[in-house]
PDB file of C-alpha atoms in Angstrom:
ATOM      1  CA  MET I  28      73.660 139.253 -94.852  1.00  0.00           C
ATOM      2  CA  SER I  29      77.609 138.966 -94.438  1.00  0.00           C
ATOM      3  CA  MET I  30      80.653 136.981 -95.102  1.00  0.00           C
ATOM      4  CA  GLY I  31      78.657 135.675 -98.015  1.00  0.00           C
ATOM      5  CA  VAL I  32      76.511 133.675 -96.327  1.00  0.00           C
ATOM      6  CA  SER I  33      73.282 133.095 -98.792  1.00  0.00           C
ATOM      7  CA  THR I  34      69.787 134.810 -97.567  1.00  0.00           C
ATOM      8  CA  ARG I  35      68.020 131.673 -97.796  1.00  0.00           C
ATOM      9  CA  LEU I  36      69.999 130.268 -94.813  1.00  0.00           C
ATOM     10  CA  PHE I  37      68.015 132.548 -92.068  1.00  0.00           C
ATOM     11  CA  ARG I  38      65.147 133.133 -94.330  1.00  0.00           C
ATOM     12  CA  ARG I  39      61.501 132.714 -92.092  1.00  0.00           C
ATOM     13  CA  LEU I  40      63.528 130.280 -89.750  1.00  0.00           C
ATOM     14  CA  LEU I  41      62.464 132.170 -86.435  1.00  0.00           C
ATOM     15  CA  ASP I  42      59.028 130.967 -85.251  1.00  0.00           C
ATOM     16  CA  ASP I  43      58.077 133.869 -82.309  1.00  0.00           C
ATOM     17  CA  ALA I  44      57.311 131.649 -79.795  1.00  0.00           C
ATOM     18  CA  ALA I  45      57.246 134.762 -76.945  1.00  0.00           C
ATOM     19  CA  VAL I  46      53.451 133.519 -75.344  1.00  0.00           C
ATOM     20  CA  PHE I  47      55.290 130.386 -74.623  1.00  0.00           C
ATOM     21  CA  PRO I  48      57.934 129.230 -71.477  1.00  0.00           C
ATOM     22  CA  PRO I  49      60.404 130.004 -69.987  1.00  0.00           C
ATOM     23  CA  GLY I  50      59.262 133.590 -72.399  1.00  0.00           C
ATOM     24  CA  LEU I  51      55.620 133.701 -71.090  1.00  0.00           C
ATOM     25  CA  ALA I  52      55.129 136.898 -72.948  1.00  0.00           C
ATOM     26  CA  PRO I  53      51.307 138.298 -72.574  1.00  0.00           C
ATOM     27  CA  VAL I  54      49.365 137.586 -76.203  1.00  0.00           C
ATOM     28  CA  GLU I  55      48.966 141.559 -76.491  1.00  0.00           C
ATOM     29  CA  VAL I  56      52.334 142.272 -75.886  1.00  0.00           C
ATOM     30  CA  ALA I  57      53.408 139.320 -77.977  1.00  0.00           C
ATOM     31  CA  VAL I  58      51.342 140.558 -80.791  1.00  0.00           C
ATOM     32  CA  ALA I  59      52.931 144.077 -80.629  1.00  0.00           C
ATOM     33  CA  GLU I  60      56.915 143.251 -80.865  1.00  0.00           C
ATOM     34  CA  PHE I  61      55.828 140.697 -83.351  1.00  0.00           C
ATOM     35  CA  ARG I  62      54.382 143.083 -85.770  1.00  0.00           C
ATOM     36  CA  GLN I  63      57.103 145.476 -84.600  1.00  0.00           C
ATOM     37  CA  ARG I  64      59.669 143.043 -85.700  1.00  0.00           C
ATOM     38  CA  ARG I  65      58.454 142.103 -88.527  1.00  0.00           C
ATOM     39  CA  THR I  66      58.842 145.813 -90.227  1.00  0.00           C
ATOM     40  CA  GLY I  67      62.390 145.854 -89.127  1.00  0.00           C
ATOM     41  CA  PRO I  68      65.888 145.525 -90.453  1.00  0.00           C
ATOM     42  CA  TYR I  69      65.763 141.325 -89.749  1.00  0.00           C
ATOM     43  CA  ALA I  70      61.886 140.927 -90.778  1.00  0.00           C
ATOM     44  CA  GLU I  71      62.248 138.459 -93.372  1.00  0.00           C
ATOM     45  CA  LEU I  72      64.547 135.776 -90.529  1.00  0.00           C
ATOM     46  CA  VAL I  73      60.844 135.739 -88.700  1.00  0.00           C
ATOM     47  CA  GLY I  74      57.732 132.903 -89.643  1.00  0.00           C
ATOM     48  CA  PRO I  75      54.820 133.462 -88.208  1.00  0.00           C
ATOM     49  CA  LEU I  76      53.500 134.131 -84.476  1.00  0.00           C
ATOM     50  CA  LEU I  77      52.911 131.116 -82.315  1.00  0.00           C
ATOM     51  CA  ILE I  78      49.914 130.928 -80.501  1.00  0.00           C
ATOM     52  CA  GLY I  79      48.150 128.237 -77.558  1.00  0.00           C
ATOM     53  CA  ALA I  80      45.044 126.990 -78.941  1.00  0.00           C
ATOM     54  CA  GLY I  81      43.590 127.765 -75.692  1.00  0.00           C
ATOM     55  CA  ALA I  82      44.648 131.501 -76.088  1.00  0.00           C
ATOM     56  CA  VAL I  83      42.839 132.168 -78.871  1.00  0.00           C
ATOM     57  CA  GLY I  84      40.175 133.836 -77.382  1.00  0.00           C
ATOM     58  CA  ASP I  85      42.933 136.642 -76.107  1.00  0.00           C
ATOM     59  CA  LEU I  86      44.169 136.752 -79.632  1.00  0.00           C
ATOM     60  CA  ILE I  87      40.639 137.881 -81.072  1.00  0.00           C
ATOM     61  CA  ASP I  88      40.407 140.142 -77.843  1.00  0.00           C
ATOM     62  CA  VAL I  89      43.416 141.641 -78.560  1.00  0.00           C
ATOM     63  CA  LEU I  90      42.917 141.764 -82.928  1.00  0.00           C
ATOM     64  CA  ARG I  91      38.990 143.487 -81.817  1.00  0.00           C
ATOM     65  CA  GLY I  92      40.807 145.712 -79.283  1.00  0.00           C
ATOM     66  CA  ASP I  93      43.067 147.295 -82.078  1.00  0.00           C
ATOM     67  CA  GLN I  94      40.073 147.355 -84.408  1.00  0.00           C
ATOM     68  CA  THR I  95      37.810 149.809 -81.910  1.00  0.00           C
ATOM     69  CA  THR I  96      41.250 151.619 -80.108  1.00  0.00           C
ATOM     70  CA  GLY I  97      42.400 152.377 -83.498  1.00  0.00           C
ATOM     71  CA  ALA I  98      45.945 150.965 -82.558  1.00  0.00           C
ATOM     72  CA  GLY I  99      45.781 148.737 -85.608  1.00  0.00           C
ATOM     73  CA  ALA I 100      45.903 151.393 -87.941  1.00  0.00           C
ATOM     74  CA  VAL I 101      49.645 149.974 -88.237  1.00  0.00           C
ATOM     75  CA  ASP I 102      52.012 149.465 -91.415  1.00  0.00           C
ATOM     76  CA  PRO I 103      49.923 147.722 -93.717  1.00  0.00           C
ATOM     77  CA  ARG I 104      52.812 145.576 -94.226  1.00  0.00           C
ATOM     78  CA  THR I 105      52.004 143.996 -90.941  1.00  0.00           C
ATOM     79  CA  ALA I 106      48.523 143.246 -91.212  1.00  0.00           C
ATOM     80  CA  PRO I 107      46.922 140.554 -91.475  1.00  0.00           C
ATOM     81  CA  LEU I 108      48.474 138.543 -88.617  1.00  0.00           C
ATOM     82  CA  GLU I 109      50.617 135.627 -89.443  1.00  0.00           C
ATOM     83  CA  VAL I 110      50.078 132.595 -86.695  1.00  0.00           C
ATOM     84  CA  GLY I 111      50.619 129.424 -86.116  1.00  0.00           C
ATOM     85  CA  LEU I 112      48.187 127.398 -83.693  1.00  0.00           C
ATOM     86  CA  ILE I 113      49.682 125.084 -81.246  1.00  0.00           C
ATOM     87  CA  ALA I 114      47.920 122.055 -79.335  1.00  0.00           C
ATOM     88  CA  ARG I 115      50.261 120.724 -76.449  1.00  0.00           C
ATOM     89  CA  ARG I 116      50.421 117.963 -74.841  1.00  0.00           C
ATOM     90  CA  GLY I 117      47.160 117.816 -72.855  1.00  0.00           C
ATOM     91  CA  THR I 118      45.514 120.257 -74.807  1.00  0.00           C
ATOM     92  CA  PRO I 119      41.491 118.837 -75.207  1.00  0.00           C
ATOM     93  CA  PRO I 120      40.388 116.856 -78.113  1.00  0.00           C
ATOM     94  CA  GLY I 121      38.483 119.730 -80.206  1.00  0.00           C
ATOM     95  CA  VAL I 122      40.501 122.840 -78.659  1.00  0.00           C
ATOM     96  CA  LEU I 123      42.342 122.984 -81.634  1.00  0.00           C
ATOM     97  CA  GLY I 124      39.291 122.816 -84.196  1.00  0.00           C
ATOM     98  CA  GLU I 125      37.603 125.238 -82.064  1.00  0.00           C
ATOM     99  CA  ALA I 126      40.412 127.809 -82.510  1.00  0.00           C
ATOM    100  CA  VAL I 127      41.028 127.412 -85.917  1.00  0.00           C
ATOM    101  CA  ARG I 128      36.927 128.066 -86.850  1.00  0.00           C
ATOM    102  CA  ARG I 129      36.868 130.742 -84.200  1.00  0.00           C
ATOM    103  CA  LEU I 130      40.070 132.911 -85.891  1.00  0.00           C
ATOM    104  CA  THR I 131      38.491 132.136 -89.398  1.00  0.00           C
ATOM    105  CA  ASP I 132      34.767 133.048 -88.417  1.00  0.00           C
ATOM    106  CA  GLU I 133      35.481 136.002 -86.147  1.00  0.00           C
ATOM    107  CA  VAL I 134      38.220 138.054 -87.245  1.00  0.00           C
ATOM    108  CA  PRO I 135      38.469 137.082 -91.029  1.00  0.00           C
ATOM    109  CA  GLY I 136      40.955 138.601 -92.940  1.00  0.00           C
ATOM    110  CA  GLU I 137      42.805 139.656 -89.668  1.00  0.00           C
ATOM    111  CA  VAL I 138      44.888 136.674 -89.131  1.00  0.00           C
ATOM    112  CA  VAL I 139      46.322 134.363 -91.842  1.00  0.00           C
ATOM    113  CA  LEU I 140      46.933 130.880 -90.480  1.00  0.00           C
ATOM    114  CA  THR I 141      49.596 129.420 -91.639  1.00  0.00           C
ATOM    115  CA  GLY I 142      49.672 125.705 -89.860  1.00  0.00           C
ATOM    116  CA  VAL I 143      48.858 123.949 -86.672  1.00  0.00           C
ATOM    117  CA  GLU I 144      50.842 121.919 -84.348  1.00  0.00           C
ATOM    118  CA  VAL I 145      49.903 118.627 -82.547  1.00  0.00           C
ATOM    119  CA  ALA I 146      51.717 116.091 -80.202  1.00  0.00           C
ATOM    120  CA  HIS I 147      51.756 113.035 -81.428  1.00  0.00           C
ATOM    121  CA  GLY I 148      48.966 110.778 -79.597  1.00  0.00           C
ATOM    122  CA  PRO I 149      45.785 109.481 -80.087  1.00  0.00           C
ATOM    123  CA  GLY I 150      43.486 111.708 -82.144  1.00  0.00           C
ATOM    124  CA  TRP I 151      47.112 113.522 -83.813  1.00  0.00           C
ATOM    125  CA  ARG I 152      45.252 112.428 -87.234  1.00  0.00           C
ATOM    126  CA  ASP I 153      42.624 114.770 -87.025  1.00  0.00           C
ATOM    127  CA  ALA I 154      44.373 117.467 -87.337  1.00  0.00           C
ATOM    128  CA  LEU I 155      45.055 116.766 -90.781  1.00  0.00           C
ATOM    129  CA  ASP I 156      41.344 117.430 -91.543  1.00  0.00           C
ATOM    130  CA  LEU I 157      41.736 120.835 -90.930  1.00  0.00           C
ATOM    131  CA  GLY I 158      43.032 121.828 -94.400  1.00  0.00           C
ATOM    132  CA  LEU I 159      46.699 123.385 -92.782  1.00  0.00           C
ATOM    133  CA  PRO I 160      49.846 122.225 -92.765  1.00  0.00           C
ATOM    134  CA  VAL I 161      50.188 120.381 -89.976  1.00  0.00           C
ATOM    135  CA  ALA I 162      53.809 119.893 -87.503  1.00  0.00           C
ATOM    136  CA  VAL I 163      53.384 116.604 -85.550  1.00  0.00           C
ATOM    137  CA  GLU I 164      55.831 116.252 -81.938  1.00  0.00           C
ATOM    138  CA  VAL I 165      57.378 113.205 -81.732  1.00  0.00           C
ATOM    139  CA  ASP I 166      58.805 112.189 -78.148  1.00  0.00           C
ATOM    140  CA  SER I 167      62.207 112.135 -78.031  1.00  0.00           C
ATOM    141  CA  SER I 168      62.394 108.711 -76.530  1.00  0.00           C
ATOM    142  CA  LEU I 169      64.272 106.244 -79.168  1.00  0.00           C
ATOM    143  CA  GLU I 170      61.597 103.960 -78.154  1.00  0.00           C
ATOM    144  CA  HIS I 171      58.897 106.403 -79.176  1.00  0.00           C
ATOM    145  CA  LEU I 172      60.610 108.248 -81.673  1.00  0.00           C
ATOM    146  CA  VAL I 173      60.981 105.569 -84.545  1.00  0.00           C
ATOM    147  CA  PRO I 174      57.673 104.351 -84.821  1.00  0.00           C
ATOM    148  CA  GLN I 175      56.024 108.052 -84.722  1.00  0.00           C
ATOM    149  CA  LEU I 176      58.589 109.290 -86.923  1.00  0.00           C
ATOM    150  CA  ALA I 177      57.240 106.174 -88.969  1.00  0.00           C
ATOM    151  CA  GLU I 178      53.675 107.148 -88.762  1.00  0.00           C
ATOM    152  CA  VAL I 179      54.234 111.099 -89.767  1.00  0.00           C
ATOM    153  CA  ALA I 180      56.368 109.951 -92.551  1.00  0.00           C
ATOM    154  CA  GLY I 181      53.551 107.888 -93.939  1.00  0.00           C
ATOM    155  CA  ALA I 182      51.192 110.944 -93.581  1.00  0.00           C
ATOM    156  CA  ALA I 183      53.561 112.919 -96.095  1.00  0.00           C
ATOM    157  CA  SER I 184      54.036 109.998 -98.659  1.00  0.00           C
ATOM    158  CA  ALA I 185      50.047 109.913 -98.616  1.00  0.00           C
ATOM    159  CA  GLY I 186      49.806 113.682 -99.858  1.00  0.00           C
ATOM    160  CA  HIS I 187      49.499 115.359 -95.943  1.00  0.00           C
ATOM    161  CA  ARG I 188      50.802 118.819 -95.897  1.00  0.00           C
ATOM    162  CA  VAL I 189      52.853 117.217 -92.654  1.00  0.00           C
ATOM    163  CA  ARG I 190      55.990 117.434 -90.882  1.00  0.00           C
ATOM    164  CA  ALA I 191      57.689 116.193 -87.723  1.00  0.00           C
ATOM    165  CA  LYS I 192      58.659 118.204 -85.027  1.00  0.00           C
ATOM    166  CA  LEU I 193      61.241 118.057 -81.882  1.00  0.00           C
ATOM    167  CA  ARG I 194      61.618 119.424 -78.539  1.00  0.00           C
ATOM    168  CA  THR I 195      65.205 120.946 -78.238  1.00  0.00           C
ATOM    169  CA  GLN I 196      64.757 122.099 -74.729  1.00  0.00           C
ATOM    170  CA  SER I 197      64.462 120.555 -71.606  1.00  0.00           C
ATOM    171  CA  THR I 198      60.800 120.606 -69.548  1.00  0.00           C
ATOM    172  CA  PRO I 199      59.882 119.907 -66.253  1.00  0.00           C
ATOM    173  CA  ASP I 200      58.720 116.806 -67.711  1.00  0.00           C
ATOM    174  CA  THR I 201      61.466 115.921 -70.233  1.00  0.00           C
ATOM    175  CA  PRO I 202      65.074 116.033 -70.316  1.00  0.00           C
ATOM    176  CA  LEU I 203      66.804 117.767 -73.458  1.00  0.00           C
ATOM    177  CA  PRO I 204      67.485 115.329 -76.334  1.00  0.00           C
ATOM    178  CA  PRO I 205      71.121 114.123 -76.413  1.00  0.00           C
ATOM    179  CA  PRO I 206      73.538 114.594 -79.374  1.00  0.00           C
ATOM    180  CA  PRO I 207      72.741 111.054 -80.535  1.00  0.00           C
ATOM    181  CA  VAL I 208      69.133 111.464 -80.102  1.00  0.00           C
ATOM    182  CA  LEU I 209      68.864 114.711 -81.670  1.00  0.00           C
ATOM    183  CA  GLY I 210      71.317 113.441 -84.819  1.00  0.00           C
ATOM    184  CA  GLY I 211      69.537 110.406 -85.294  1.00  0.00           C
ATOM    185  CA  PHE I 212      66.160 112.527 -85.605  1.00  0.00           C
ATOM    186  CA  LEU I 213      67.635 114.144 -88.213  1.00  0.00           C
ATOM    187  CA  LEU I 214      69.139 111.641 -90.030  1.00  0.00           C
ATOM    188  CA  ALA I 215      65.706 109.869 -89.853  1.00  0.00           C
ATOM    189  CA  CYS I 216      63.475 112.897 -91.261  1.00  0.00           C
ATOM    190  CA  VAL I 217      66.396 113.683 -94.235  1.00  0.00           C
ATOM    191  CA  ARG I 218      66.333 109.741 -95.225  1.00  0.00           C
ATOM    192  CA  ARG I 219      62.686 109.585 -95.165  1.00  0.00           C
ATOM    193  CA  ASP I 220      62.999 113.395 -97.284  1.00  0.00           C
ATOM    194  CA  LEU I 221      60.564 114.168 -94.091  1.00  0.00           C
ATOM    195  CA  PRO I 222      60.228 118.351 -93.330  1.00  0.00           C
ATOM    196  CA  PHE I 223      60.630 119.102 -89.804  1.00  0.00           C
ATOM    197  CA  LYS I 224      60.686 122.015 -87.614  1.00  0.00           C
ATOM    198  CA  LEU I 225      62.253 122.328 -83.625  1.00  0.00           C
ATOM    199  CA  THR I 226      60.926 123.802 -80.872  1.00  0.00           C
ATOM    200  CA  GLY I 227      62.384 125.032 -77.612  1.00  0.00           C
ATOM    201  CA  GLY I 228      65.890 125.868 -77.031  1.00  0.00           C
ATOM    202  CA  LEU I 229      68.499 127.159 -80.078  1.00  0.00           C
ATOM    203  CA  HIS I 230      68.622 130.367 -78.583  1.00  0.00           C
ATOM    204  CA  HIS I 231      72.563 130.131 -78.923  1.00  0.00           C
ATOM    205  CA  ALA I 232      74.262 130.206 -82.783  1.00  0.00           C
ATOM    206  CA  VAL I 233      77.022 127.659 -80.710  1.00  0.00           C
ATOM    207  CA  ARG I 234      76.548 124.336 -78.349  1.00  0.00           C
ATOM    208  CA  THR I 235      76.417 126.670 -74.890  1.00  0.00           C
ATOM    209  CA  GLU I 236      76.806 125.517 -71.421  1.00  0.00           C
ATOM    210  CA  VAL I 237      73.518 127.763 -69.609  1.00  0.00           C
ATOM    211  CA  ALA I 238      72.093 128.369 -66.150  1.00  0.00           C
ATOM    212  CA  LEU I 239      68.602 126.800 -65.686  1.00  0.00           C
ATOM    213  CA  ALA I 240      66.217 128.846 -63.483  1.00  0.00           C
ATOM    214  CA  GLY I 241      65.593 126.189 -61.192  1.00  0.00           C
ATOM    215  CA  GLY I 242      69.116 125.972 -60.549  1.00  0.00           C
ATOM    216  CA  GLY I 243      72.107 123.403 -62.099  1.00  0.00           C
ATOM    217  CA  THR I 244      73.414 124.016 -65.654  1.00  0.00           C
ATOM    218  CA  GLU I 245      72.623 121.910 -69.203  1.00  0.00           C
ATOM    219  CA  VAL I 246      74.266 122.639 -72.377  1.00  0.00           C
ATOM    220  CA  GLN I 247      72.205 123.501 -75.127  1.00  0.00           C
ATOM    221  CA  HIS I 248      72.031 123.114 -78.810  1.00  0.00           C
ATOM    222  CA  GLY I 249      73.318 125.291 -80.592  1.00  0.00           C
ATOM    223  CA  LEU I 250      71.639 126.598 -84.195  1.00  0.00           C
ATOM    224  CA  LEU I 251      74.623 126.343 -85.926  1.00  0.00           C
ATOM    225  CA  ASN I 252      75.683 123.157 -84.864  1.00  0.00           C
ATOM    226  CA  VAL I 253      72.165 121.916 -85.976  1.00  0.00           C
ATOM    227  CA  LEU I 254      72.323 124.112 -89.427  1.00  0.00           C
ATOM    228  CA  LEU I 255      75.344 121.843 -90.429  1.00  0.00           C
ATOM    229  CA  ALA I 256      74.421 119.133 -89.212  1.00  0.00           C
ATOM    230  CA  THR I 257      70.825 118.810 -91.264  1.00  0.00           C
ATOM    231  CA  ASP I 258      73.583 119.191 -94.233  1.00  0.00           C
ATOM    232  CA  ILE I 259      75.998 116.782 -93.378  1.00  0.00           C
ATOM    233  CA  ALA I 260      72.602 114.217 -93.094  1.00  0.00           C
ATOM    234  CA  GLU I 261      71.767 115.870 -96.179  1.00  0.00           C
ATOM    235  CA  GLU I 262      75.382 114.392 -98.034  1.00  0.00           C
ATOM    236  CA  HIS I 263      74.856 111.239 -96.619  1.00  0.00           C
ATOM    237  CA  ALA I 264      71.231 110.526 -98.090  1.00  0.00           C
ATOM    238  CA  ARG I 265      72.352 111.794-101.502  1.00  0.00           C
ATOM    239  CA  GLY I 266      75.502 109.705-101.095  1.00  0.00           C
ATOM    240  CA  ALA I 267      77.701 112.816-101.756  1.00  0.00           C
ATOM    241  CA  VAL I 268      80.059 111.701 -98.729  1.00  0.00           C
ATOM    242  CA  ALA I 269      83.439 110.415-100.215  1.00  0.00           C
ATOM    243  CA  GLY I 270      87.296 111.191 -99.398  1.00  0.00           C
ATOM    244  CA  SER I 271      88.113 112.194 -96.690  1.00  0.00           C
ATOM    245  CA  ASP I 272      84.695 112.759 -95.027  1.00  0.00           C
ATOM    246  CA  ALA I 273      83.841 109.453 -95.571  1.00  0.00           C
ATOM    247  CA  GLU I 274      86.575 108.292 -93.384  1.00  0.00           C
ATOM    248  CA  GLY I 275      85.497 110.861 -90.485  1.00  0.00           C
ATOM    249  CA  GLY I 276      83.210 107.951 -89.314  1.00  0.00           C
ATOM    250  CA  THR I 277      79.537 106.943 -90.085  1.00  0.00           C
ATOM    251  CA  ALA I 278      76.822 109.171 -91.194  1.00  0.00           C
ATOM    252  CA  LEU I 279      75.390 109.593 -86.947  1.00  0.00           C
ATOM    253  CA  GLU I 280      78.885 109.756 -85.692  1.00  0.00           C
ATOM    254  CA  ARG I 281      79.614 112.939 -88.151  1.00  0.00           C
ATOM    255  CA  VAL I 282      76.211 114.408 -87.389  1.00  0.00           C
ATOM    256  CA  VAL I 283      76.854 113.619 -83.739  1.00  0.00           C
ATOM    257  CA  SER I 284      80.384 115.091 -83.832  1.00  0.00           C
ATOM    258  CA  THR I 285      78.861 118.173 -85.749  1.00  0.00           C
ATOM    259  CA  LEU I 286      75.943 118.928 -83.212  1.00  0.00           C
ATOM    260  CA  THR I 287      78.861 118.737 -79.984  1.00  0.00           C
ATOM    261  CA  GLU I 288      81.396 120.714 -81.605  1.00  0.00           C
ATOM    262  CA  ASP I 289      81.732 124.060 -79.695  1.00  0.00           C
ATOM    263  CA  ASP I 290      84.498 125.774 -81.782  1.00  0.00           C
ATOM    264  CA  ALA I 291      82.876 129.026 -82.730  1.00  0.00           C
ATOM    265  CA  ASP I 292      85.362 130.242 -85.755  1.00  0.00           C
ATOM    266  CA  TRP I 293      85.052 126.870 -86.986  1.00  0.00           C
ATOM    267  CA  LEU I 294      81.165 126.892 -87.224  1.00  0.00           C
ATOM    268  CA  VAL I 295      80.914 129.693 -88.369  1.00  0.00           C
ATOM    269  CA  GLN I 296      83.383 129.268 -91.332  1.00  0.00           C
ATOM    270  CA  ARG I 297      81.637 125.851 -91.918  1.00  0.00           C
ATOM    271  CA  THR I 298      78.361 127.986 -92.126  1.00  0.00           C
ATOM    272  CA  ALA I 299      79.687 130.410 -94.744  1.00  0.00           C
ATOM    273  CA  ASP I 300      81.242 127.939 -96.981  1.00  0.00           C
ATOM    274  CA  LEU I 301      77.542 126.450 -97.571  1.00  0.00           C
ATOM    275  CA  THR I 302      76.973 126.566-101.500  1.00  0.00           C
ATOM    276  CA  GLU I 303      73.289 127.669-102.327  1.00  0.00           C
ATOM    277  CA  ASP I 304      72.380 124.230-103.171  1.00  0.00           C
ATOM    278  CA  GLN I 305      73.601 123.142 -99.812  1.00  0.00           C
ATOM    279  CA  VAL I 306      71.640 125.957 -98.415  1.00  0.00           C
ATOM    280  CA  SER I 307      68.806 124.903-100.186  1.00  0.00           C
ATOM    281  CA  GLY I 308      68.642 121.178 -99.394  1.00  0.00           C
ATOM    282  CA  LEU I 309      69.367 121.441 -95.692  1.00  0.00           C
ATOM    283  CA  ARG I 310      66.274 123.967 -95.571  1.00  0.00           C
ATOM    284  CA  SER I 311      63.576 122.129 -97.312  1.00  0.00           C
ATOM    285  CA  HIS I 312      64.079 119.928 -94.059  1.00  0.00           C
ATOM    286  CA  PHE I 313      64.591 121.933 -91.271  1.00  0.00           C
ATOM    287  CA  THR I 314      61.503 124.137 -91.788  1.00  0.00           C
ATOM    288  CA  SER I 315      61.500 126.722 -88.395  1.00  0.00           C
ATOM    289  CA  TYR I 316      62.035 126.131 -85.330  1.00  0.00           C
ATOM    290  CA  GLY I 317      59.865 128.323 -82.274  1.00  0.00           C
ATOM    291  CA  CYS I 318      62.176 130.308 -80.161  1.00  0.00           C
ATOM    292  CA  CYS I 319      60.653 132.230 -77.112  1.00  0.00           C
ATOM    293  CA  GLY I 320      63.073 135.245 -77.711  1.00  0.00           C
ATOM    294  CA  VAL I 321      63.983 135.290 -81.364  1.00  0.00           C
ATOM    295  CA  LEU I 322      66.416 138.631 -80.696  1.00  0.00           C
ATOM    296  CA  ASP I 323      68.536 135.988 -78.801  1.00  0.00           C
ATOM    297  CA  PRO I 324      69.789 134.192 -81.922  1.00  0.00           C
ATOM    298  CA  ILE I 325      69.691 137.157 -84.285  1.00  0.00           C
ATOM    299  CA  GLY I 326      72.111 139.162 -81.891  1.00  0.00           C
ATOM    300  CA  GLU I 327      74.379 136.419 -81.699  1.00  0.00           C
ATOM    301  CA  LEU I 328      74.267 135.840 -85.207  1.00  0.00           C
ATOM    302  CA  THR I 329      75.001 139.506 -85.736  1.00  0.00           C
ATOM    303  CA  SER I 330      77.858 139.501 -83.969  1.00  0.00           C
ATOM    304  CA  LEU I 331      79.813 136.678 -85.192  1.00  0.00           C
ATOM    305  CA  ASN I 332      78.807 138.225 -88.370  1.00  0.00           C
ATOM    306  CA  LEU I 333      76.665 136.041 -90.328  1.00  0.00           C
ATOM    307  CA  LEU I 334      74.264 138.608 -90.549  1.00  0.00           C
ATOM    308  CA  ALA I 335      74.523 142.014 -91.500  1.00  0.00           C
ATOM    309  CA  VAL I 336      71.332 143.765 -89.713  1.00  0.00           C
ATOM    310  CA  ARG I 337      71.845 144.403 -86.009  1.00  0.00           C
ATOM    311  CA  PRO I 338      68.385 144.193 -83.948  1.00  0.00           C
ATOM    312  CA  PRO I 339      67.517 147.622 -82.635  1.00  0.00           C
ATOM    313  CA  THR I 340      67.143 147.940 -78.610  1.00  0.00           C
ATOM    314  CA  ASP I 341      63.062 146.768 -77.926  1.00  0.00           C
ATOM    315  CA  PRO I 342      61.604 149.843 -76.725  1.00  0.00           C
ATOM    316  CA  ILE I 343      59.083 147.682 -75.561  1.00  0.00           C
ATOM    317  CA  HIS I 344      61.731 145.536 -73.662  1.00  0.00           C
ATOM    318  CA  PRO I 345      64.480 147.791 -73.797  1.00  0.00           C
TER     319      PRO I 345
END
């Protein structure tokens, strides 16, 4: 790390979602790149490889191929493969449970399942019976977000290892959640002491306008913005806001203001000023986010002098 930034701030923050849109890497390529990154200078920043429940057969084929061809004779520090299973909205019932069973039975010792992720909807609670940590994606519309979060928080209060999940990138079916919605989600999770993860977007350290593949542009949320907004939510939840901060507005106003900030120097300095206690608090809630291109935020954080490591050129995709 650099600028005195706590090493815990970015540790295992990036879940590798290379196989999902818009990256859409083949499973074989995703596995090879994931193993390579986990032995690189920024290995501690990367969490599990995320795989769709319907693509487990492809993953098993890759792992078996490694065993038979010798391609699996990699540094033992990279094995077994850490995997999170994703059942996206519309996944047929039973697919997730079958995927867990297949990985457990067919490639024992080759995979460590770190958890499963499901979309909120009928039957989402079935995932709680799989014996693994569960992330539940809630709808970004306010009409559904609040009651769905309440259900997830109820499951957590009942002793289940569950966290909330929100999509922070637009899709053909859903728009990008605006700052008030994302800010409300952050505040609701922190107030309920509910861990959460995000998925999609956050390729950039600072809120940025980007060109869309289909034409047009979109202002996407920044990683530093979200980290600092989570810290503000923590302050309000602890009742630790006083003085000039208290005069800055309500909790939601302050969170939204931070989410919409585009002054990179200000964001970098505020990030560098976070104490160990602040980092511990915000990361206890903001656990990770799925990113299809983990080198993007790592490169930007390095350029901003918040990371001391520099990603090497990827030999698979130079």
